[in-house]
Amino acid sequence: MTTDKARAVLHELVDLFLEPEKLIGGMAATLIRAGDRPVDTWSWGNRLIVWLHGTSDARTFLQWKGAGRSITKGARAFFILAPCTYTVTETDEKGLEVKREKLTGFRAVPVFRLEDTEGKPVRSYEPPALPPLQEVATAWGITIDYQPLPGGSYGIRGSYSPTRKRITLFTEDHGTFFHELVHAADARIAPLQGGQDPDQEAVAELGAAVLARVYGSTIDRDAWAYIRAYHDDPAGAVRRLLPRVERCLSTILGELKTPAETALT
Ligand SMILES: [Zn+2]
């Protein structure tokens, strides 16, 4: 039933793809810009320093201690710059007392990389609501990890690592989750190619567009433009890849069968 609906939507979408002017453009992206880690509040300069040290999270000794982690033996700190301020009380033009922060300079603060600490797991960003079909990822032993977008990686929305069995998402957009989930389904049928394989990407994007329609989710990307970026003949590619997309969708939606439904079929 759900699989049949998905198949119907898939064919309807392919018809739309073949007449792209009917497609509605992408919506504004809802990228995760900040988390609740100390590093998320730091200046761009300091975040650049963190990035140059090959990590996405760095904290002071006390901040790590507060998060239930300790520094690995032999690990070395690196330094970020913290502003040194003091508060003065001044009288403004209206004769009222106001407190003002004055900057006197910067001091170097030693911080340690996440990779050089051990202890309690670091709580990552959690969206207000998990996307539809997340239970399929769970059933396949895939963890879903939400992260603020790392600096300098414009255009990346998510990734799927078959070796780590992990979907990393830089957006709460369901379309991106669906795209990575279709990659995961594709990987269950045949091993994935490394990197951005054009057919693989078209399959994931078309499958995601179908799932977004089935679940009435907003999708913040233009699937047609995405496929066109990988294929000189996007319509031909979509026609050729149709059976592969159908197999991926059946693999995903097949996971959802309730015991009652299974008994009926
Ligand atoms: Zn992809």
Short mmCIF file of C-alpha atoms and ligand atoms in Angstrom, two decimals:
data_model
loop_
_atom_site.label_atom_id
_atom_site.label_comp_id
_atom_site.label_asym_id
_atom_site.label_seq_id
_atom_site.Cartn_x
_atom_site.Cartn_y
_atom_site.Cartn_z
CA MET A 1 0.00 0.00 0.00
CA THR A 2 2.54 2.67 1.02
CA THR A 3 4.89 1.21 -1.58
CA ASP A 4 2.18 1.49 -4.22
CA LYS A 5 1.57 5.08 -3.26
CA ALA A 6 5.30 5.79 -3.49
CA ARG A 7 5.42 4.17 -6.93
CA ALA A 8 2.52 6.31 -8.12
CA VAL A 9 4.20 9.45 -6.77
CA LEU A 10 7.47 8.43 -8.40
CA HIS A 11 5.90 8.18 -11.83
CA GLU A 12 4.01 11.42 -11.33
CA LEU A 13 7.27 13.13 -10.35
CA VAL A 14 9.15 11.72 -13.31
CA ASP A 15 6.45 13.19 -15.56
CA LEU A 16 7.06 16.50 -13.84
CA PHE A 17 10.81 16.10 -14.31
CA LEU A 18 10.30 15.68 -18.00
CA GLU A 19 8.49 19.04 -17.99
CA PRO A 20 10.65 20.88 -15.47
CA GLU A 21 8.88 24.23 -15.85
CA LYS A 22 6.03 22.72 -13.79
CA LEU A 23 8.36 22.18 -10.84
CA ILE A 24 8.26 24.56 -7.96
CA GLY A 25 11.65 25.91 -6.94
CA GLY A 26 13.45 25.09 -3.71
CA MET A 27 12.51 26.68 -0.44
CA ALA A 28 14.84 28.59 1.82
CA ALA A 29 17.32 26.34 3.53
CA THR A 30 16.96 25.72 7.22
CA LEU A 31 20.56 25.02 8.08
CA ILE A 32 21.56 24.39 11.64
CA ARG A 33 23.75 27.37 12.35
CA ALA A 34 24.52 27.07 16.02
CA GLY A 35 24.45 24.42 18.65
CA ASP A 36 24.77 24.72 22.39
CA ARG A 37 28.48 23.99 22.60
CA PRO A 38 30.87 26.73 23.81
CA VAL A 39 32.53 26.74 20.38
CA ASP A 40 29.24 27.73 18.75
CA THR A 41 29.36 31.08 20.53
CA TRP A 42 33.00 31.82 19.66
CA SER A 43 34.17 34.38 17.14
CA TRP A 44 34.87 33.36 13.54
CA GLY A 45 38.58 33.82 14.20
CA ASN A 46 38.53 31.38 17.09
CA ARG A 47 36.42 28.90 15.16
CA LEU A 48 38.97 29.09 12.36
CA ILE A 49 41.73 28.28 14.87
CA VAL A 50 39.67 25.28 16.06
CA TRP A 51 39.18 24.12 12.48
CA LEU A 52 42.92 24.50 11.73
CA HIS A 53 43.57 22.12 14.61
CA GLY A 54 41.53 19.45 12.86
CA THR A 55 38.54 19.32 15.17
CA SER A 56 34.96 20.58 15.33
CA ASP A 57 34.84 21.00 19.11
CA ALA A 58 37.38 22.41 21.55
CA ARG A 59 36.92 23.52 25.15
CA THR A 60 38.92 24.56 28.16
CA PHE A 61 39.93 22.03 30.82
CA LEU A 62 37.08 23.23 33.04
CA GLN A 63 34.50 23.22 30.24
CA TRP A 64 35.38 19.59 29.43
CA LYS A 65 35.22 18.74 33.13
CA GLY A 66 31.76 20.31 33.24
CA ALA A 67 30.73 18.09 30.32
CA GLY A 68 31.95 15.01 32.20
CA ARG A 69 35.12 14.51 30.16
CA SER A 70 38.79 14.56 31.03
CA ILE A 71 41.88 15.29 28.95
CA THR A 72 43.71 12.25 27.57
CA LYS A 73 47.20 11.80 29.04
CA GLY A 74 49.84 13.56 26.98
CA ALA A 75 47.35 15.67 25.01
CA ARG A 76 48.50 19.22 24.32
CA ALA A 77 46.42 22.36 24.40
CA PHE A 78 46.24 24.97 21.68
CA PHE A 79 45.19 28.56 22.17
CA ILE A 80 42.22 30.69 21.28
CA LEU A 81 41.94 34.41 22.02
CA ALA A 82 39.45 35.66 24.57
CA PRO A 83 38.63 39.34 24.93
CA CYS A 84 39.59 40.92 28.24
CA THR A 85 36.89 43.28 29.39
CA TYR A 86 36.02 45.19 32.49
CA THR A 87 32.82 46.96 33.41
CA VAL A 88 32.73 50.67 34.17
CA THR A 89 29.86 52.74 35.45
CA GLU A 90 29.43 55.95 33.48
CA THR A 91 26.93 58.77 33.45
CA ASP A 92 25.15 59.22 30.12
CA GLU A 93 23.87 62.43 28.47
CA LYS A 94 20.66 62.29 30.49
CA GLY A 95 22.61 62.03 33.73
CA LEU A 96 21.71 58.36 34.23
CA GLU A 97 24.23 55.79 35.44
CA VAL A 98 24.98 53.09 32.86
CA LYS A 99 27.30 50.12 32.93
CA ARG A 100 29.59 49.72 29.93
CA GLU A 101 31.96 46.91 28.93
CA LYS A 102 35.45 48.09 28.02
CA LEU A 103 37.85 46.00 26.00
CA THR A 104 41.44 46.10 27.19
CA GLY A 105 42.89 43.46 24.92
CA PHE A 106 43.01 39.73 24.38
CA ARG A 107 44.45 36.85 26.31
CA ALA A 108 45.37 33.39 25.09
CA VAL A 109 43.15 30.67 26.52
CA PRO A 110 44.32 27.04 26.35
CA VAL A 111 41.72 24.64 24.93
CA PHE A 112 41.74 20.94 24.10
CA ARG A 113 40.34 19.09 21.12
CA LEU A 114 37.34 16.80 21.57
CA GLU A 115 39.49 13.99 20.13
CA ASP A 116 41.94 14.48 23.02
CA THR A 117 39.31 13.93 25.72
CA GLU A 118 37.47 10.96 27.12
CA GLY A 119 34.43 10.41 29.31
CA LYS A 120 30.72 11.03 28.94
CA PRO A 121 29.49 11.09 25.32
CA VAL A 122 29.14 14.59 23.95
CA ARG A 123 25.49 15.38 23.41
CA SER A 124 25.04 16.49 19.85
CA TYR A 125 22.38 18.78 18.48
CA GLU A 126 18.89 17.32 18.66
CA PRO A 127 16.13 18.64 16.45
CA PRO A 128 12.72 19.41 18.00
CA ALA A 129 11.23 16.47 16.09
CA LEU A 130 12.89 13.59 14.29
CA PRO A 131 12.11 13.23 10.58
CA PRO A 132 9.58 10.68 9.29
CA LEU A 133 11.17 7.31 8.52
CA GLN A 134 13.93 7.76 11.09
CA GLU A 135 12.81 4.38 12.46
CA VAL A 136 13.96 2.81 9.18
CA ALA A 137 17.48 4.14 9.75
CA THR A 138 17.32 2.83 13.32
CA ALA A 139 16.16 -0.61 12.09
CA TRP A 140 19.22 -0.70 9.79
CA GLY A 141 21.56 0.19 12.67
CA ILE A 142 22.26 3.66 11.27
CA THR A 143 22.76 6.55 13.69
CA ILE A 144 21.46 10.00 12.78
CA ASP A 145 23.76 12.78 13.85
CA TYR A 146 22.75 16.45 13.65
CA GLN A 147 25.60 18.94 13.51
CA PRO A 148 25.97 22.67 13.01
CA LEU A 149 27.33 23.36 9.55
CA PRO A 150 31.14 23.38 9.65
CA GLY A 151 32.76 26.54 8.32
CA GLY A 152 33.71 26.64 4.66
CA SER A 153 31.47 23.77 3.59
CA TYR A 154 28.78 25.74 1.82
CA GLY A 155 26.43 23.56 -0.21
CA ILE A 156 26.78 20.43 1.92
CA ARG A 157 23.53 19.46 3.63
CA GLY A 158 24.29 15.96 4.82
CA SER A 159 26.23 12.79 4.24
CA TYR A 160 25.94 9.04 4.63
CA SER A 161 28.87 6.87 5.59
CA PRO A 162 28.24 3.17 4.84
CA THR A 163 31.33 2.13 6.80
CA ARG A 164 30.37 4.08 9.93
CA LYS A 165 26.65 3.47 9.37
CA ARG A 166 26.01 7.11 10.13
CA ILE A 167 23.86 9.81 8.57
CA THR A 168 25.20 13.29 9.35
CA LEU A 169 22.78 16.15 8.81
CA PHE A 170 23.54 19.88 8.77
CA THR A 171 19.88 20.77 8.35
CA GLU A 172 16.53 19.75 9.79
CA ASP A 173 15.13 19.66 6.28
CA HIS A 174 13.44 16.28 5.79
CA GLY A 175 14.45 16.17 2.13
CA THR A 176 18.11 15.96 3.10
CA PHE A 177 17.44 13.12 5.53
CA PHE A 178 15.44 11.30 2.86
CA HIS A 179 18.30 11.78 0.36
CA GLU A 180 20.77 10.13 2.75
CA LEU A 181 18.26 7.40 3.64
CA VAL A 182 17.87 6.53 -0.06
CA HIS A 183 21.69 6.30 -0.30
CA ALA A 184 21.51 3.87 2.64
CA ALA A 185 18.79 1.83 0.91
CA ASP A 186 20.81 1.84 -2.32
CA ALA A 187 23.81 0.55 -0.35
CA ARG A 188 21.72 -2.39 0.90
CA ILE A 189 21.07 -3.43 -2.70
CA ALA A 190 24.62 -2.96 -4.06
CA PRO A 191 27.79 -1.40 -2.58
CA LEU A 192 28.00 2.39 -3.08
CA GLN A 193 30.66 4.09 -5.19
CA GLY A 194 32.97 6.40 -3.25
CA GLY A 195 32.45 10.15 -3.61
CA GLN A 196 29.64 11.80 -5.56
CA ASP A 197 28.71 9.22 -8.20
CA PRO A 198 26.29 10.84 -10.72
CA ASP A 199 23.85 7.89 -10.87
CA GLN A 200 23.95 7.42 -7.12
CA GLU A 201 23.18 11.10 -6.55
CA ALA A 202 20.30 11.11 -9.04
CA VAL A 203 18.80 8.00 -7.39
CA ALA A 204 19.08 9.55 -3.91
CA GLU A 205 17.63 12.89 -4.99
CA LEU A 206 14.71 11.44 -6.95
CA GLY A 207 13.91 9.00 -4.14
CA ALA A 208 14.03 11.88 -1.64
CA ALA A 209 11.65 13.96 -3.75
CA VAL A 210 9.17 11.06 -3.76
CA LEU A 211 9.40 10.53 0.01
CA ALA A 212 8.99 14.26 0.64
CA ARG A 213 5.74 14.16 -1.36
CA VAL A 214 4.50 10.99 0.33
CA TYR A 215 5.13 12.52 3.76
CA GLY A 216 4.05 16.03 2.85
CA SER A 217 7.43 17.33 4.01
CA THR A 218 8.93 20.54 2.84
CA ILE A 219 12.04 20.10 0.78
CA ASP A 220 14.57 22.90 0.61
CA ARG A 221 16.22 21.89 -2.62
CA ASP A 222 15.32 21.75 -6.26
CA ALA A 223 15.70 18.06 -7.11
CA TRP A 224 15.70 18.71 -10.84
CA ALA A 225 18.55 21.25 -10.60
CA TYR A 226 20.47 18.81 -8.40
CA ILE A 227 20.15 15.97 -10.94
CA ARG A 228 20.96 18.29 -13.85
CA ALA A 229 24.19 19.25 -12.09
CA TYR A 230 25.29 15.61 -12.36
CA HIS A 231 23.83 14.61 -15.74
CA ASP A 232 24.02 16.22 -19.19
CA ASP A 233 20.80 14.38 -20.08
CA PRO A 234 18.84 14.48 -16.80
CA ALA A 235 15.60 13.21 -18.37
CA GLY A 236 17.43 10.21 -19.84
CA ALA A 237 19.16 9.53 -16.53
CA VAL A 238 15.87 9.70 -14.63
CA ARG A 239 14.20 7.24 -17.05
CA ARG A 240 17.14 4.83 -16.90
CA LEU A 241 17.40 4.99 -13.10
CA LEU A 242 13.68 4.58 -12.44
CA PRO A 243 13.82 0.84 -11.56
CA ARG A 244 16.71 1.48 -9.17
CA VAL A 245 14.77 4.28 -7.42
CA GLU A 246 11.74 1.97 -7.14
CA ARG A 247 13.88 -0.73 -5.52
CA CYS A 248 15.26 1.78 -3.00
CA LEU A 249 11.77 3.01 -2.13
CA SER A 250 10.44 -0.54 -1.68
CA THR A 251 13.44 -1.31 0.56
CA ILE A 252 12.67 1.72 2.74
CA LEU A 253 8.89 1.40 2.86
CA GLY A 254 9.11 -2.38 3.25
CA GLU A 255 10.66 -1.76 6.67
CA LEU A 256 7.47 -0.05 7.82
CA LYS A 257 5.14 -3.02 7.54
CA THR A 258 3.29 -3.56 10.76
CA PRO A 259 2.73 -7.19 11.89
CA ALA A 260 -0.94 -6.86 10.90
CA GLU A 261 -0.06 -5.76 7.37
CA THR A 262 2.49 -8.52 7.03
CA ALA A 263 -0.19 -11.02 7.99
CA LEU A 264 -2.50 -9.66 5.29
CA THR A 265 -0.02 -9.83 2.43
ZN ZN B 1 24.10 12.24 -2.05
#
